[in-house]
Short mmCIF file of C-alpha atoms and ligand atoms in Angstrom, two decimals:
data_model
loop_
_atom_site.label_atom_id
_atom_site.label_comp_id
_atom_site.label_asym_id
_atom_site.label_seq_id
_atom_site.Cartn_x
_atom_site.Cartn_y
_atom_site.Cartn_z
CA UNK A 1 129.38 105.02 95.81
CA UNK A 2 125.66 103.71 94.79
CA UNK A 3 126.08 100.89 92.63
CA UNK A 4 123.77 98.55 90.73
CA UNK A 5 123.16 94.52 92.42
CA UNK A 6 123.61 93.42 88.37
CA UNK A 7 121.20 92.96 85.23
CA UNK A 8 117.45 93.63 86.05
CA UNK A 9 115.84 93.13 82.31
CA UNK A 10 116.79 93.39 78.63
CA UNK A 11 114.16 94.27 76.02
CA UNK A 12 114.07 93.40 72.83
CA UNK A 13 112.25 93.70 69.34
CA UNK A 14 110.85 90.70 67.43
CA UNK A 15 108.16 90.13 64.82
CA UNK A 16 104.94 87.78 65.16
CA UNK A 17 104.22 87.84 69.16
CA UNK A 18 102.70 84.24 68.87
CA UNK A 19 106.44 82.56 67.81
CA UNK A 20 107.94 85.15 70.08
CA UNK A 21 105.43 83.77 72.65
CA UNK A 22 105.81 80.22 71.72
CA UNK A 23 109.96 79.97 71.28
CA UNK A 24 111.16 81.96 74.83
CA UNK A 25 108.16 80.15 77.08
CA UNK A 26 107.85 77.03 75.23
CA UNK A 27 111.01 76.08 73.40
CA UNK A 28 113.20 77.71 76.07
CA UNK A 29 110.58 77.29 79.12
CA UNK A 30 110.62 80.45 80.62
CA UNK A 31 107.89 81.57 82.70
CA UNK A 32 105.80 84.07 80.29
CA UNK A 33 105.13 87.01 83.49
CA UNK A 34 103.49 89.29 82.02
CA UNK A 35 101.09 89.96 79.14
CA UNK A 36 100.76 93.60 78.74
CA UNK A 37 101.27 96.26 76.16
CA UNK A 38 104.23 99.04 74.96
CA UNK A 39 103.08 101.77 77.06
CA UNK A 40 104.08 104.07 74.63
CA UNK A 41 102.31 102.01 71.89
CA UNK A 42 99.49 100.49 73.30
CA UNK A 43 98.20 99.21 70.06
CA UNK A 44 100.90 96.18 70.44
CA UNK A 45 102.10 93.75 72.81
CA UNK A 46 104.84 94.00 75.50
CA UNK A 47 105.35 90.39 76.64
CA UNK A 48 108.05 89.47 79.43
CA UNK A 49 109.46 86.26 80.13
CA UNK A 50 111.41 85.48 83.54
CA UNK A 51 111.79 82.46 86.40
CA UNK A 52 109.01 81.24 88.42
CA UNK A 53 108.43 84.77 90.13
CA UNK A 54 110.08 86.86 87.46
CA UNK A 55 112.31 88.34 89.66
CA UNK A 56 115.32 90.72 88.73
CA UNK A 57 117.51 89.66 87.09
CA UNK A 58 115.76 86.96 85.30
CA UNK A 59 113.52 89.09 83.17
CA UNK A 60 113.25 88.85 78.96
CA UNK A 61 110.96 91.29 77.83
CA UNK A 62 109.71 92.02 73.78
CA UNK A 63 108.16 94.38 71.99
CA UNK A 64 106.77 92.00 68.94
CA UNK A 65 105.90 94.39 65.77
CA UNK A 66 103.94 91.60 63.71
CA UNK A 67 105.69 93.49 60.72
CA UNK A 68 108.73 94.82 61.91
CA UNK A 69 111.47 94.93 59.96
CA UNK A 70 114.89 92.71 60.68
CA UNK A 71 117.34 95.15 62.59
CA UNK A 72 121.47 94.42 62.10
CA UNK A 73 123.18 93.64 65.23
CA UNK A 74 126.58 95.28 65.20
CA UNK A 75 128.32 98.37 67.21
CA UNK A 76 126.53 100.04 69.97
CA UNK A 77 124.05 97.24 71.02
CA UNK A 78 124.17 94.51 73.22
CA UNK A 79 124.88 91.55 70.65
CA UNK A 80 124.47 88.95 72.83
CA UNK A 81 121.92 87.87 75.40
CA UNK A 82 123.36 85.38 77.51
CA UNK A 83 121.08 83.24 79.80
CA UNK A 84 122.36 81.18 82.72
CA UNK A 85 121.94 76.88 82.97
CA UNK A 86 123.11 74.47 85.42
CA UNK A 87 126.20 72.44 84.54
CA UNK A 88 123.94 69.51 84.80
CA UNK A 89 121.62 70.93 82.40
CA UNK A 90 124.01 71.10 79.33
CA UNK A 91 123.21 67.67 77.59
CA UNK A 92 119.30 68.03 77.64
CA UNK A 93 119.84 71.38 76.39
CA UNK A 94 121.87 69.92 73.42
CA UNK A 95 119.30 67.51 72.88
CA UNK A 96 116.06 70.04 73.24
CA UNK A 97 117.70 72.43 70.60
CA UNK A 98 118.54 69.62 68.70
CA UNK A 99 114.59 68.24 69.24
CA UNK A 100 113.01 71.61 68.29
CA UNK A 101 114.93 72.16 65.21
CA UNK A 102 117.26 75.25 66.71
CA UNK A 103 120.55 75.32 64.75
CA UNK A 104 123.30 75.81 67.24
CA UNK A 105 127.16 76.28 67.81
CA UNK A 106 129.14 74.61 70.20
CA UNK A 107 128.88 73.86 73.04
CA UNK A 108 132.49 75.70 73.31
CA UNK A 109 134.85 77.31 76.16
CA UNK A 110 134.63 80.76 77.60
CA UNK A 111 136.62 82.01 80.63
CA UNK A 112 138.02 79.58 82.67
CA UNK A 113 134.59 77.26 83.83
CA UNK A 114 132.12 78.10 81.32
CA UNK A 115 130.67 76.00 78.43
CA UNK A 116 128.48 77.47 75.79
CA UNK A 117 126.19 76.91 73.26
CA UNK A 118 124.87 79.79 70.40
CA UNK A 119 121.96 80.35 68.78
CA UNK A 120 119.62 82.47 67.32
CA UNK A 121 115.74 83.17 67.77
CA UNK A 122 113.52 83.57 64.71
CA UNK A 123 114.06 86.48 64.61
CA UNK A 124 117.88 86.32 64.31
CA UNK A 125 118.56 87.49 68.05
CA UNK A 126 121.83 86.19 68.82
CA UNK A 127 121.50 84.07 71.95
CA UNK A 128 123.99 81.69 74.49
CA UNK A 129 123.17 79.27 77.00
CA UNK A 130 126.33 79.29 79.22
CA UNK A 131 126.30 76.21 81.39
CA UNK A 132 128.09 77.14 85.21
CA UNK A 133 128.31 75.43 88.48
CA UNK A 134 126.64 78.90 90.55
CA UNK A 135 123.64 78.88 88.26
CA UNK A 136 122.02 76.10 90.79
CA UNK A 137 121.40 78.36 93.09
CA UNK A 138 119.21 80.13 91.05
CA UNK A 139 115.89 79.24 91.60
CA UNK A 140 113.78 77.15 88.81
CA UNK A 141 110.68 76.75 86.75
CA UNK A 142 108.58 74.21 85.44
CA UNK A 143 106.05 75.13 83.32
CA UNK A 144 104.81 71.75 81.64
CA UNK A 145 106.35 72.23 78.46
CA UNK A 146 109.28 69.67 78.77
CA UNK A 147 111.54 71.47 80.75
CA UNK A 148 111.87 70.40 84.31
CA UNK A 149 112.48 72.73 87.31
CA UNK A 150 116.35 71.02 87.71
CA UNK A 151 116.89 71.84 83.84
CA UNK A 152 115.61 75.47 83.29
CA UNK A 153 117.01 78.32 82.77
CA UNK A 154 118.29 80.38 86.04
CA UNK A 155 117.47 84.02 84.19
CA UNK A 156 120.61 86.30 82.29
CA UNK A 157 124.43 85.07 82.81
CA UNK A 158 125.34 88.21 81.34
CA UNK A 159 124.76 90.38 78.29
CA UNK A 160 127.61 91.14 75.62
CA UNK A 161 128.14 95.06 74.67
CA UNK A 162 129.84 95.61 71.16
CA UNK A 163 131.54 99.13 71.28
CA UNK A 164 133.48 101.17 69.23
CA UNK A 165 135.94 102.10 72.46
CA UNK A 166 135.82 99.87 75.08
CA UNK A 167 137.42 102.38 77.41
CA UNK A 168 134.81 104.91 77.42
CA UNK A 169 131.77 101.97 77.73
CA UNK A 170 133.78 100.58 81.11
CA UNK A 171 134.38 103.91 82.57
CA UNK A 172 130.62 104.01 83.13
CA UNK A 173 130.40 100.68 83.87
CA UNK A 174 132.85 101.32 86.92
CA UNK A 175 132.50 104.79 87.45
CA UNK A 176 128.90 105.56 87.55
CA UNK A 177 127.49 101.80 88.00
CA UNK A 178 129.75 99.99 90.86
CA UNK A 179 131.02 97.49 87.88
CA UNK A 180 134.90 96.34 88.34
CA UNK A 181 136.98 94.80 85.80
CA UNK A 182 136.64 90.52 86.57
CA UNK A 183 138.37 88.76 83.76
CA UNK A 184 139.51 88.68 80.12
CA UNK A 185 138.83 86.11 77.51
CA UNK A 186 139.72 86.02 73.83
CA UNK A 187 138.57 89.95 72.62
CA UNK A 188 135.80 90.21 75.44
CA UNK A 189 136.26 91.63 78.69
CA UNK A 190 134.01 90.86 81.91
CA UNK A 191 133.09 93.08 84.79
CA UNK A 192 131.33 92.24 87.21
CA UNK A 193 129.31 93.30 90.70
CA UNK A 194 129.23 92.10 94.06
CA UNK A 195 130.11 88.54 94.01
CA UNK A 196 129.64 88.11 90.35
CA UNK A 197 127.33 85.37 90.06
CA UNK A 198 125.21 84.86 86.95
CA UNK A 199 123.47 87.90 86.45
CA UNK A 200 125.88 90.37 87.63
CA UNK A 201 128.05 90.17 84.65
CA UNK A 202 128.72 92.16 81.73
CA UNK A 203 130.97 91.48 79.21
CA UNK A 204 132.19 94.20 76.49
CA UNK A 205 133.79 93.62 73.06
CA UNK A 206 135.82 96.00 71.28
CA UNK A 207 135.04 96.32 67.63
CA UNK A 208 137.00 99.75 66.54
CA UNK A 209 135.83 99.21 63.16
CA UNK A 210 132.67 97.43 63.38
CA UNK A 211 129.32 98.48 61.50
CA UNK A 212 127.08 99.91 63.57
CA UNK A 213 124.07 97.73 64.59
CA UNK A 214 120.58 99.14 63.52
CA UNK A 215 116.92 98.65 64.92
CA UNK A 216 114.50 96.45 63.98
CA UNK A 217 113.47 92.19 64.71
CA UNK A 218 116.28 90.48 66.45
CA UNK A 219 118.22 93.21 68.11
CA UNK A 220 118.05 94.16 71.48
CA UNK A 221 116.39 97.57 72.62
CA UNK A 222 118.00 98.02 75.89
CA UNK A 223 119.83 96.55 78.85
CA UNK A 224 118.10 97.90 82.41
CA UNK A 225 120.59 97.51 85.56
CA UNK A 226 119.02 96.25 89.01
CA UNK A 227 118.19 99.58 91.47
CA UNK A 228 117.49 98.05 94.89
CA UNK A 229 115.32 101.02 95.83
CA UNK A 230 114.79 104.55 94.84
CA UNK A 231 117.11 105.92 97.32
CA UNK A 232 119.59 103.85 95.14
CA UNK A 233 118.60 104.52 91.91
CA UNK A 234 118.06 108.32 92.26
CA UNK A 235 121.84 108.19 94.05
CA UNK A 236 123.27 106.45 90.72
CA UNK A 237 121.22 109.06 88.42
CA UNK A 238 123.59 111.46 90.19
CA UNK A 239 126.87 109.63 89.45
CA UNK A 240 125.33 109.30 85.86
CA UNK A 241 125.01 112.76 85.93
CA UNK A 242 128.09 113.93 87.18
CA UNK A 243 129.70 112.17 84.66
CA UNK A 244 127.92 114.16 82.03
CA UNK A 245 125.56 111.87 80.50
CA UNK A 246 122.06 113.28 80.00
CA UNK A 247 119.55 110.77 82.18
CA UNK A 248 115.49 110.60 82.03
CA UNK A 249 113.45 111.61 85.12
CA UNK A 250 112.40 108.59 86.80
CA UNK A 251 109.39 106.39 84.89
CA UNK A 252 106.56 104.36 86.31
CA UNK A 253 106.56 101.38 84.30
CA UNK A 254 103.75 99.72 86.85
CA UNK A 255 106.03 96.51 87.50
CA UNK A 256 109.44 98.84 88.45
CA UNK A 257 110.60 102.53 88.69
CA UNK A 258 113.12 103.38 85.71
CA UNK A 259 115.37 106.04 84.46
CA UNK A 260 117.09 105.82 80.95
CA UNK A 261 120.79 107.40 79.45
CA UNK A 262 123.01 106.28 76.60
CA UNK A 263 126.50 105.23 78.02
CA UNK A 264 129.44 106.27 75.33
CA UNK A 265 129.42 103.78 73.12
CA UNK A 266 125.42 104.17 72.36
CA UNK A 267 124.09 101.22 73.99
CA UNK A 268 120.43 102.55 75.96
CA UNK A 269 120.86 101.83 79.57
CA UNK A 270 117.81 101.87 82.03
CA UNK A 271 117.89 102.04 85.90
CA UNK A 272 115.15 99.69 87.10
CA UNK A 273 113.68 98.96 90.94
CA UNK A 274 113.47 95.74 92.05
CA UNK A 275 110.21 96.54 93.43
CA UNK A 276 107.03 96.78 93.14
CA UNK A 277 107.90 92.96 90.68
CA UNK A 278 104.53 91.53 88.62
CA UNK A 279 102.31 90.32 90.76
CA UNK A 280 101.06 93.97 91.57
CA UNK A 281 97.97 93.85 89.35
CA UNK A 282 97.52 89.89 89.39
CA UNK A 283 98.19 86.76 91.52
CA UNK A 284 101.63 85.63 92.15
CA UNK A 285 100.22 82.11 90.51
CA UNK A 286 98.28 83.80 87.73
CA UNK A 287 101.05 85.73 86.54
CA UNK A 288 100.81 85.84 82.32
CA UNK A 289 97.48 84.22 81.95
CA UNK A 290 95.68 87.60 80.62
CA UNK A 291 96.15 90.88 79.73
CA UNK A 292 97.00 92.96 82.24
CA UNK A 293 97.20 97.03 81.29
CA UNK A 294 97.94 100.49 82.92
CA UNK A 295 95.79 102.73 84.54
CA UNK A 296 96.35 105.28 81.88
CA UNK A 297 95.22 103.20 78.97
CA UNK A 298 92.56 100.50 80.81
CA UNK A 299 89.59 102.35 79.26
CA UNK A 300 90.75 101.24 75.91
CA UNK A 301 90.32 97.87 77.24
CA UNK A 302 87.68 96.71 74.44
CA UNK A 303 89.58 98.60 71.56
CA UNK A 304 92.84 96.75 72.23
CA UNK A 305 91.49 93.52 73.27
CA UNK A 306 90.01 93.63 69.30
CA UNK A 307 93.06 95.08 67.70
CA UNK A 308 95.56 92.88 69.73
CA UNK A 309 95.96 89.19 68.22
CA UNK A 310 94.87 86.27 70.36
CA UNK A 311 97.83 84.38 71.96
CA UNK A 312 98.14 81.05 72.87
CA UNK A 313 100.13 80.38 75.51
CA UNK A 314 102.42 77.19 75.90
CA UNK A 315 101.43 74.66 78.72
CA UNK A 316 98.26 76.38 78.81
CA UNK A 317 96.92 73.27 79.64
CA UNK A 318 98.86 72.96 82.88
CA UNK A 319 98.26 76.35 84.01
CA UNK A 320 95.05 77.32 82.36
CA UNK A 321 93.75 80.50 82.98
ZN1 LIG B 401 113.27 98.32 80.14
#
């Protein structure tokens, strides 16, 4: 069967793009990739945090409505965004949330090896840090805002589905996406791909009775699954398919190739190519430093550029532009 290589981005709504901007790539000292806009909104930002070349796997991405209203997280979302550190890394984590004022929980157990700590942007987007031995071989990134290359963050551990039926969520997960059953801890059960390292983990939580989440700030939009190349990703449209769930054509999004369905349990799923990655339309070392847009809408260039607001970009001073 064609199966997915593990998590390739999750998108997410927030509020003001400036604290957006300012929490993932300064508090959290990701690598801000890519400053573009919502194709399908270009009025407004799409900004996309990752590692030091954004590759899969390691990829944040917003849409930040400067007015949006505060979604609910609950049933039929992913509830928790899960992002991969070093085992090494877990003390100066404590002590950076504790430095910029983030109000966290823990650092607690999950699974057998895993220690955790929770927390929540400002926009009330649930959030772990989950501290493992394989996330060093993730590659690094410093990007001169107080978190060193050994310390950062190694891209998504794994995202956390809330369903109604587990069941129906993990027979796409298996049956049309290569995922097999790994592990069980407390409510939550993990699959996992290939050797199911950090990033090729999903975990699902059974909430029969739950509330069903809503849109808005804080909750996440959707979860896109690593496609190594089209020949891949149009092979898993057809298990999609031919397990009866209505899929998109396939999208240029300029930075990957996607297709989009709704597993069971309501949770939007996007296939995304690994290629052609971000530093199609500017330098590999440049990446984030200015606005970068389609074809389609580059004449509106001047329009946008006015309407957008201004961001200031952490550790600008390192890396300006
Ligand atoms: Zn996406």
């Amino acid at each position: 069967m064609y199966r997915t290589t593990g998590l390739h981005h999750l998108t997410a709504i927030a509020s003001d793009p400036q604290r957006n901007l300012d929490f993932y790539s300064g508090t959290l000292g990701l690598r801000f990739v890519k400053q573009t806009v919502n194709f399908d909104d270009p009025g407004t930002y799409h900004l996309y945090y990752g590692d030091a070349s954004g590759r899969p796997g390691s990829i944040l991405t917003f849409f930040p409505w400067p007015n949006a209203r505060r979604g609910r997280v609950g049933a039929g979302q992913v509830a928790e965004t899960q992002l991969a550190i070093p085992t090494g890394a877990l003390a100066f984590w404590i002590q950076r949330l504790t430095e910029h004022q983030v109000a966290f929980h823990g650092p607690t157990r999950r699974f057998d090896s895993e220690t955790v700590l929770t927390f929540t942007d400002h926009d009330g987007m649930p959030l772990a840090l989950v501290a493992t031995d394989a996330a060093q071989a993730q590659p690094g990134w410093d990007g001169g805002v107080g978190v060193s290359d050994a310390m950062s963050i190694r891209g998504m551990h794994a995202v956390t589905l809330w369903v109604h039926r587990r069941h129906e969520t993990a027979a796409v997960l298996t049956g049309t996406l290569g995922f097999r059953e790994l592990a069980t801890s407390g409510d939550v059960v993990r699959y996992a791909v290939d050797d199911a390292a950090p990033g090729a983990l999903i975990d699902v939580r059974e909430l029969p009775t739950g509330p069903g989440g809503t849109g808005g700030a804080g909750t996440v939009h959707h979860v896109a699954f690593r496609a190594a190349d089209d020949e891949m990703e149009f092979g898993i449209r057809t298990q999609v398919a031919a397990a009866g769930l209505p899929i998109t054509e396939q999208i240029d999004r300029t930075y990957f190739r996607s297709m989009y369905f709704r597993e069971p349990g309501h949770v939007l799923f996007e296939l995304a190519t690994d290629s052609p990655g971000f530093s199609v339309d500017e330098p590999a070392e440049r990446l984030g430093e200015s606005l970068q847009l389609p074809v389609q809408h580059e004449h509106l260039r001047p329009t946008l550029v006015e309407r957008l607001q201004p961001l200031h970009r952490p550790g600008a001073e390192l890396h300006p532009a």
